[in-house]
Short mmCIF file of C-alpha atoms and ligand atoms in Angstrom, two decimals:
data_model
loop_
_atom_site.label_atom_id
_atom_site.label_comp_id
_atom_site.label_asym_id
_atom_site.label_seq_id
_atom_site.Cartn_x
_atom_site.Cartn_y
_atom_site.Cartn_z
CA MET A 1 240.35 50.24 -69.70
CA GLU A 2 241.94 53.48 -70.84
CA ARG A 3 242.09 53.79 -74.63
CA ARG A 4 245.21 52.98 -76.65
CA ILE A 5 245.46 55.10 -79.77
CA LEU A 6 248.11 54.74 -82.42
CA HIS A 7 248.99 57.41 -84.96
CA VAL A 8 251.13 56.42 -87.92
CA ASP A 9 252.59 58.86 -90.43
CA MET A 10 254.93 57.93 -93.27
CA ASP A 11 258.28 59.73 -93.35
CA ALA A 12 258.70 62.22 -96.23
CA PHE A 13 256.22 60.04 -98.04
CA TYR A 14 256.51 60.98 -101.74
CA ALA A 15 260.23 61.70 -101.49
CA GLN A 16 260.97 58.42 -99.74
CA ILE A 17 259.18 56.53 -102.51
CA GLU A 18 261.22 58.35 -105.15
CA GLN A 19 264.42 57.50 -103.29
CA ARG A 20 263.37 53.87 -102.96
CA ASP A 21 262.65 53.58 -106.67
CA ASN A 22 265.77 55.39 -107.88
CA PRO A 23 269.00 54.45 -106.09
CA LYS A 24 270.69 57.58 -107.44
CA LEU A 25 268.44 59.66 -105.20
CA GLN A 26 269.22 57.82 -101.99
CA GLY A 27 270.86 60.03 -99.38
CA LYS A 28 270.34 63.07 -101.62
CA PRO A 29 268.21 66.18 -101.24
CA VAL A 30 265.09 65.26 -103.21
CA ILE A 31 262.28 67.70 -103.86
CA VAL A 32 258.99 66.35 -105.22
CA GLY A 33 256.69 68.84 -106.86
CA GLY A 34 256.23 71.00 -109.85
CA LYS A 35 253.76 71.58 -112.57
CA SER A 36 251.47 68.62 -112.19
CA SER A 37 251.21 69.07 -108.44
CA SER A 38 249.06 72.20 -108.50
CA ARG A 39 250.64 75.59 -109.09
CA GLY A 40 254.29 74.66 -108.95
CA VAL A 41 254.73 74.16 -105.24
CA VAL A 42 256.77 71.63 -103.30
CA ALA A 43 254.70 68.56 -102.38
CA THR A 44 257.39 67.28 -100.07
CA ALA A 45 261.14 67.22 -99.59
CA SER A 46 263.44 64.45 -98.39
CA TYR A 47 265.02 64.95 -94.97
CA GLU A 48 268.30 65.78 -96.71
CA ALA A 49 266.54 68.61 -98.59
CA ARG A 50 264.80 69.88 -95.45
CA LYS A 51 268.24 70.78 -94.06
CA PHE A 52 268.32 73.50 -96.73
CA GLY A 53 265.01 74.86 -95.47
CA VAL A 54 262.88 73.34 -98.21
CA HIS A 55 259.41 72.23 -97.11
CA SER A 56 255.91 71.31 -98.35
CA ALA A 57 253.81 74.04 -99.99
CA MET A 58 256.83 76.25 -100.72
CA PRO A 59 256.99 77.64 -104.29
CA MET A 60 259.33 75.56 -106.42
CA SER A 61 261.24 78.71 -107.38
CA ARG A 62 262.07 79.32 -103.72
CA ALA A 63 263.20 75.70 -103.32
CA HIS A 64 265.57 76.14 -106.27
CA GLN A 65 267.08 79.20 -104.55
CA LEU A 66 267.58 77.38 -101.26
CA CYS A 67 268.76 74.11 -102.73
CA PRO A 68 270.15 74.66 -106.23
CA ASP A 69 271.85 71.27 -106.34
CA GLY A 70 268.79 69.32 -105.23
CA TYR A 71 267.19 66.57 -107.28
CA TYR A 72 263.84 67.79 -108.54
CA VAL A 73 261.28 65.11 -109.30
CA ARG A 74 257.76 65.28 -110.68
CA PRO A 75 255.13 63.50 -108.57
CA ARG A 76 253.87 60.05 -109.57
CA PHE A 77 250.51 59.99 -107.84
CA ASP A 78 249.52 56.58 -109.13
CA VAL A 79 252.54 55.04 -107.40
CA TYR A 80 251.86 56.95 -104.17
CA ARG A 81 248.27 55.81 -104.18
CA ASP A 82 249.23 52.17 -104.56
CA GLU A 83 251.58 52.45 -101.59
CA SER A 84 248.90 54.24 -99.60
CA GLU A 85 246.46 51.42 -100.26
CA LYS A 86 248.99 48.83 -99.10
CA ILE A 87 249.57 50.77 -95.90
CA MET A 88 245.86 51.23 -95.17
CA ALA A 89 245.29 47.50 -95.80
CA ILE A 90 247.93 46.68 -93.19
CA PHE A 91 246.19 48.93 -90.66
CA ARG A 92 242.87 47.20 -91.38
CA SER A 93 244.44 43.80 -90.95
CA TYR A 94 244.92 44.77 -87.28
CA THR A 95 241.67 46.58 -86.56
CA GLU A 96 238.57 47.99 -88.23
CA HIS A 97 238.99 51.14 -86.14
CA VAL A 98 241.13 52.98 -88.68
CA GLN A 99 240.68 56.65 -89.46
CA PRO A 100 242.82 57.74 -92.41
CA VAL A 101 243.55 61.46 -92.21
CA ALA A 102 245.68 61.73 -95.32
CA PHE A 103 247.29 59.59 -97.96
CA ASP A 104 250.06 58.58 -95.61
CA GLU A 105 248.60 58.97 -92.17
CA ALA A 106 245.97 57.32 -89.96
CA TYR A 107 244.72 56.91 -86.41
CA LEU A 108 244.06 53.41 -85.11
CA ASP A 109 242.19 52.55 -81.94
CA ILE A 110 243.96 49.41 -80.73
CA THR A 111 242.53 49.32 -77.20
CA HIS A 112 240.89 45.92 -77.74
CA LEU A 113 244.12 44.37 -79.06
CA VAL A 114 246.16 45.22 -76.00
CA ARG A 115 246.82 42.42 -73.49
CA ARG A 116 249.23 41.90 -70.65
CA ASP A 117 251.74 40.24 -72.96
CA MET A 118 250.94 42.52 -75.89
CA PRO A 119 251.43 46.17 -75.02
CA ALA A 120 250.39 48.84 -77.49
CA SER A 121 254.02 49.66 -78.26
CA ARG A 122 254.59 46.09 -79.43
CA ILE A 123 251.58 46.28 -81.74
CA ALA A 124 252.96 49.55 -83.11
CA ALA A 125 256.31 47.88 -83.76
CA PHE A 126 254.58 45.02 -85.60
CA ILE A 127 252.71 47.47 -87.80
CA LYS A 128 255.90 49.39 -88.58
CA ARG A 129 257.59 46.13 -89.51
CA ASP A 130 254.69 45.02 -91.73
CA ILE A 131 254.73 48.35 -93.54
CA PHE A 132 258.45 48.13 -94.12
CA GLU A 133 258.23 44.56 -95.37
CA ALA A 134 255.41 45.40 -97.77
CA THR A 135 256.75 48.70 -99.08
CA ARG A 136 260.40 49.14 -98.01
CA LEU A 137 259.30 52.48 -96.54
CA THR A 138 259.69 53.79 -93.03
CA CYS A 139 257.06 55.52 -90.98
CA SER A 140 256.85 57.07 -87.55
CA ALA A 141 254.36 55.86 -84.99
CA GLY A 142 253.05 57.37 -81.80
CA VAL A 143 251.13 55.61 -79.05
CA SER A 144 249.12 57.24 -76.36
CA TYR A 145 245.76 57.29 -74.61
CA ASN A 146 244.09 59.79 -76.95
CA LYS A 147 244.34 61.09 -80.50
CA PHE A 148 245.97 64.43 -79.71
CA LEU A 149 248.81 62.79 -77.78
CA ALA A 150 249.20 59.95 -80.29
CA LYS A 151 249.69 62.43 -83.12
CA LEU A 152 252.04 64.52 -81.05
CA SER A 153 254.16 61.48 -80.23
CA SER A 154 254.39 60.21 -83.81
CA GLY A 155 256.01 63.49 -84.78
CA MET A 156 258.55 63.49 -81.96
CA ASN A 157 261.15 61.10 -83.38
CA LYS A 158 260.89 61.28 -87.14
CA PRO A 159 262.04 59.48 -89.21
CA ASP A 160 261.44 55.83 -88.29
CA GLY A 161 260.33 56.75 -84.78
CA LEU A 162 258.20 54.92 -82.24
CA THR A 163 257.27 57.16 -79.36
CA ILE A 164 254.99 56.62 -76.42
CA ILE A 165 253.33 59.31 -74.39
CA HIS A 166 252.05 57.95 -71.08
CA HIS A 167 251.05 59.42 -67.75
CA GLY A 168 254.66 59.41 -66.62
CA ASN A 169 256.02 61.69 -69.35
CA VAL A 170 252.98 63.60 -70.56
CA HIS A 171 253.42 66.52 -68.20
CA ASP A 172 257.05 67.17 -69.15
CA ILE A 173 256.29 66.93 -72.86
CA LEU A 174 253.28 69.23 -72.78
CA MET A 175 254.76 71.88 -70.53
CA LYS A 176 257.77 72.30 -72.83
CA LEU A 177 255.77 72.14 -76.04
CA PRO A 178 256.02 75.28 -78.19
CA ILE A 179 252.59 76.85 -78.39
CA GLY A 180 252.46 76.52 -82.19
CA ALA A 181 252.54 72.73 -81.87
CA PHE A 182 249.11 72.58 -80.19
CA PRO A 183 246.28 71.61 -82.56
CA GLY A 184 244.21 74.53 -83.75
CA VAL A 185 246.98 77.03 -83.12
CA GLY A 186 247.77 78.30 -86.60
CA ARG A 187 250.34 80.90 -87.47
CA VAL A 188 248.06 83.84 -86.69
CA THR A 189 246.96 82.53 -83.30
CA GLU A 190 250.55 81.60 -82.50
CA GLU A 191 251.66 85.18 -83.09
CA LYS A 192 248.83 86.54 -81.00
CA MET A 193 249.65 84.14 -78.18
CA LYS A 194 253.31 85.05 -78.24
CA GLN A 195 252.43 88.72 -78.02
CA ASP A 196 250.36 87.84 -74.97
CA GLY A 197 253.37 86.05 -73.46
CA ILE A 198 252.10 82.51 -74.13
CA HIS A 199 255.06 80.63 -75.60
CA THR A 200 254.78 77.10 -74.24
CA GLY A 201 252.35 74.54 -72.90
CA LEU A 202 253.25 75.70 -69.40
CA ASP A 203 252.11 79.24 -70.21
CA LEU A 204 248.88 77.81 -71.57
CA TYR A 205 248.42 75.59 -68.53
CA GLN A 206 248.54 78.57 -66.23
CA LEU A 207 245.52 80.24 -67.80
CA THR A 208 242.08 79.50 -66.46
CA GLU A 209 239.40 78.14 -68.76
CA ARG A 210 237.50 81.38 -68.35
CA GLU A 211 240.50 83.42 -69.50
CA LEU A 212 241.04 81.13 -72.47
CA ILE A 213 237.41 81.50 -73.54
CA LYS A 214 237.70 85.26 -73.18
CA ARG A 215 240.78 85.36 -75.40
CA PHE A 216 240.13 82.57 -77.89
CA GLY A 217 236.37 82.12 -77.88
CA LYS A 218 235.06 78.68 -78.81
CA ARG A 219 238.56 77.23 -78.97
CA GLY A 220 239.16 78.10 -75.32
CA PRO A 221 237.87 74.91 -73.69
CA ARG A 222 239.80 72.73 -76.13
CA LEU A 223 243.03 74.61 -75.48
CA TYR A 224 242.41 74.22 -71.77
CA ASP A 225 242.05 70.46 -72.25
CA TYR A 226 245.04 70.12 -74.57
CA ALA A 227 247.30 71.81 -72.02
CA ARG A 228 246.25 69.00 -69.67
CA GLY A 229 246.65 66.22 -72.24
CA ILE A 230 242.88 65.69 -72.47
CA ASP A 231 241.17 64.80 -75.76
CA HIS A 232 237.93 62.83 -75.85
CA SER A 233 237.58 62.66 -79.64
CA THR A 234 237.24 59.14 -80.98
CA VAL A 235 238.79 57.32 -83.90
CA LYS A 236 236.16 57.49 -86.61
CA ALA A 237 236.51 54.67 -89.08
CA GLU A 238 235.96 56.03 -92.55
CA ARG A 239 232.98 54.97 -94.56
CA ILE A 240 233.64 54.22 -98.15
CA ARG A 241 231.38 56.63 -99.97
CA LYS A 242 228.78 55.07 -102.16
CA SER A 243 227.21 58.28 -103.40
CA ILE A 244 227.49 62.05 -103.28
CA GLY A 245 224.32 64.11 -103.24
CA LYS A 246 223.03 67.60 -102.61
CA GLU A 247 219.49 68.70 -102.01
CA THR A 248 217.66 71.86 -101.21
CA THR A 249 214.34 72.63 -99.56
CA PHE A 250 212.49 75.72 -100.75
CA ALA A 251 211.06 78.35 -98.44
CA VAL A 252 208.03 78.50 -100.74
CA ASP A 253 206.87 75.59 -102.93
CA LYS A 254 207.91 75.95 -106.57
CA ASN A 255 206.31 74.94 -109.85
CA ASP A 256 208.30 76.90 -112.43
CA ASP A 257 210.37 74.51 -114.55
CA ASP A 258 212.96 77.09 -115.55
CA GLU A 259 213.51 78.11 -111.97
CA ILE A 260 213.68 74.52 -110.70
CA LEU A 261 216.04 73.48 -113.50
CA GLY A 262 218.28 76.42 -112.58
CA ILE A 263 218.46 75.03 -109.06
CA ILE A 264 219.14 71.53 -110.42
CA ARG A 265 222.05 72.99 -112.36
CA GLN A 266 223.45 74.53 -109.16
CA LEU A 267 223.07 71.22 -107.32
CA SER A 268 224.77 69.41 -110.23
CA GLN A 269 227.62 71.87 -109.94
CA GLN A 270 227.96 71.26 -106.20
CA VAL A 271 227.93 67.48 -106.67
CA SER A 272 230.48 67.79 -109.47
CA ASP A 273 232.77 69.94 -107.32
CA LYS A 274 232.72 67.36 -104.59
CA LEU A 275 233.32 64.45 -106.96
CA ASN A 276 236.29 66.28 -108.41
CA ARG A 277 237.65 67.12 -105.00
CA TYR A 278 237.70 63.43 -104.09
CA GLY A 279 238.77 62.24 -107.55
CA LEU A 280 235.58 60.23 -108.02
CA THR A 281 233.20 59.45 -110.88
CA GLY A 282 229.82 57.73 -110.84
CA ASP A 283 227.42 56.14 -113.28
CA VAL A 284 224.11 56.24 -111.42
CA VAL A 285 222.30 59.57 -111.31
CA THR A 286 219.24 60.16 -109.15
CA VAL A 287 216.82 63.05 -108.95
CA LYS A 288 214.63 63.19 -105.91
CA MET A 289 211.76 65.53 -105.17
CA LYS A 290 209.16 66.09 -102.49
CA GLU A 291 205.77 67.42 -103.44
CA SER A 292 203.84 69.94 -101.36
CA ASP A 293 202.07 67.12 -99.51
CA PHE A 294 205.49 65.72 -98.48
CA ARG A 295 205.16 62.79 -100.86
CA SER A 296 208.67 61.78 -101.98
CA THR A 297 209.45 60.55 -105.44
CA SER A 298 212.72 59.78 -107.15
CA ARG A 299 213.97 58.48 -110.43
CA GLN A 300 217.30 56.94 -111.25
CA LEU A 301 219.31 56.20 -114.36
CA LYS A 302 222.26 53.85 -114.74
CA LEU A 303 224.52 55.27 -117.44
CA PRO A 304 226.73 53.34 -119.82
CA TYR A 305 229.52 55.85 -119.07
CA ARG A 306 230.91 57.57 -115.94
CA VAL A 307 230.23 61.21 -115.08
CA SER A 308 231.71 63.90 -112.88
CA ASP A 309 231.27 67.13 -114.89
CA THR A 310 228.45 69.53 -114.12
CA THR A 311 227.01 69.46 -117.63
CA ASP A 312 227.03 65.66 -117.86
CA ILE A 313 225.24 65.39 -114.53
CA TYR A 314 222.80 68.17 -115.37
CA ASN A 315 221.85 66.66 -118.74
CA VAL A 316 220.82 63.39 -117.11
CA CYS A 317 219.01 65.26 -114.34
CA TYR A 318 217.10 67.25 -116.95
CA ASP A 319 215.65 64.06 -118.42
CA LEU A 320 214.91 62.58 -115.02
CA TYR A 321 213.24 65.76 -113.82
CA THR A 322 211.12 66.03 -116.93
CA ALA A 323 209.98 62.44 -116.55
CA LEU A 324 209.25 62.85 -112.85
CA LYS A 325 207.68 66.26 -112.45
CA HIS A 326 203.91 66.56 -112.58
CA PRO A 327 203.07 69.88 -114.28
CA ASP A 328 200.33 70.78 -111.78
CA ARG A 329 202.00 69.76 -108.55
CA PRO A 330 204.45 72.20 -106.93
CA ILE A 331 207.44 70.78 -105.10
CA ARG A 332 209.14 71.70 -101.84
CA LEU A 333 212.44 69.84 -102.19
CA ILE A 334 214.75 68.81 -105.00
CA GLY A 335 217.90 66.69 -104.81
CA VAL A 336 220.63 65.40 -107.12
CA THR A 337 222.81 62.38 -106.36
CA VAL A 338 225.59 60.60 -108.24
CA GLY A 339 226.22 57.04 -107.10
CA ASN A 340 228.14 53.84 -107.74
CA LEU A 341 231.32 55.83 -107.26
CA GLU A 342 234.77 54.82 -108.33
CA GLU A 343 238.10 56.49 -108.14
CA ARG A 344 239.17 58.23 -111.27
CA GLN A 345 242.43 56.80 -112.54
CA PHE A 346 245.61 58.40 -111.28
CA MET A 347 244.11 60.97 -109.01
CA ASN A 348 245.90 62.25 -105.98
CA MET A 349 243.11 61.15 -103.67
CA THR A 350 241.79 58.00 -102.11
CA ILE A 351 238.17 57.03 -101.92
CA TYR A 352 238.25 57.35 -98.16
CA ASP A 353 235.98 60.11 -97.16
CA PHE A 354 237.36 62.47 -94.58
CA ILE A 355 234.10 64.22 -93.85
N1 DCP B 401 251.72 66.75 -99.42
C1 DCP B 401 251.48 67.68 -100.43
N2 DCP B 401 251.34 69.01 -100.14
C2 DCP B 401 251.43 69.45 -98.84
C3 DCP B 401 251.67 68.53 -97.80
C4 DCP B 401 251.81 67.18 -98.14
O1 DCP B 401 251.39 67.29 -101.60
N3 DCP B 401 251.31 70.75 -98.58
C5 DCP B 401 251.91 65.34 -99.76
C6 DCP B 401 253.37 65.01 -99.93
C7 DCP B 401 253.75 64.27 -98.69
C8 DCP B 401 252.46 63.62 -98.27
O2 DCP B 401 251.42 64.49 -98.73
O3 DCP B 401 254.79 63.33 -98.92
C9 DCP B 401 252.35 63.40 -96.78
O4 DCP B 401 252.35 64.64 -96.09
P1 DCP B 401 253.08 64.82 -94.70
O5 DCP B 401 252.64 66.14 -94.16
O6 DCP B 401 252.91 63.61 -93.86
O7 DCP B 401 254.62 64.99 -95.08
P2 DCP B 401 255.71 63.91 -95.40
O8 DCP B 401 255.19 62.52 -95.24
O9 DCP B 401 256.29 64.21 -96.74
O10 DCP B 401 256.83 64.21 -94.34
P3 DCP B 401 256.86 63.90 -92.76
O11 DCP B 401 257.98 62.93 -92.60
O12 DCP B 401 257.12 65.19 -92.11
O13 DCP B 401 255.52 63.29 -92.42
MG1 MG B 402 254.13 61.94 -93.53
#
């Protein structure tokens, strides 16, 4: 059977939560952002505030110009994360095929749930209802036969929308679609396309695949498919990350401790960067090495505290390396891993790994 993909995206997520929790903000232009949300930009704006032209990623100072009488609220990431977890749990109560793409957004493959008496749109309505009952928040859902079209449809009737793209309406929708709404068409490409006279899906549709490749390189075949409503990508259920590691293989075997420790420091830095990006900490550190004869060895330490900083990771790795390395045996690979991961408190990130 043809796939049934659902895309769900919460409406003005942070702003809706602020309005829910403070009745004074209901029906008002609410702008969430500011200092604690990196560099004083708008995280999101309520639909009332969007009428003034305020939107995500805009500098707060610009928002104040456009909407001087708006209600400006600092983000409360811990609250948003709790709501996000409730929403993701509802998705998983329907299917294991859930791919979160952001805090407030996921794809679900519900093909196997669909029956004659249970169309995909009904399942989508159930999920919307469950989310509202659990959180008092509205979302918009889109149903279609692939991810591209599901995402497109969820955005078509915001807020509180439920939209279906099927073989009967897909052509109309795509042909009228502004070119900037196609995935992978950023602002720069959009401008270039418009200069070339490509304004809508119809204009795109009329180009051959060969022409698209000539103009847009590797993206050509995908654009060709999108204009036809084709997308074979699958819903990839996220793995919960158990560890983050980096390793490097040398072109020439190494035996110089200072040099190898310098590389371990770089690897510790890379692991630390990634932990910080995902808001994670770990308390198991592993150093792995391969000797010239390809023999692998590793050594692990469970710490009584949690680490994420480069220096903390490096210090443990130093001890592990010193204990592990044979002075006379050069090595060809070295790796650093931090495991037993947990979310740091109050970070603006979930443990779901989007890689
Ligand atoms: N977000 C952010 N910075 C951005 C974009 C988003 O901090 N540049 C945060 C705030 C949003 C949340 O992520 O509330 C979800 O992002 P969406 O793009 O889904 O935007 P909204 O849910 O706010 O609005 P929409 O109704 O358009 O989905
Ligand atoms: Mg959203």
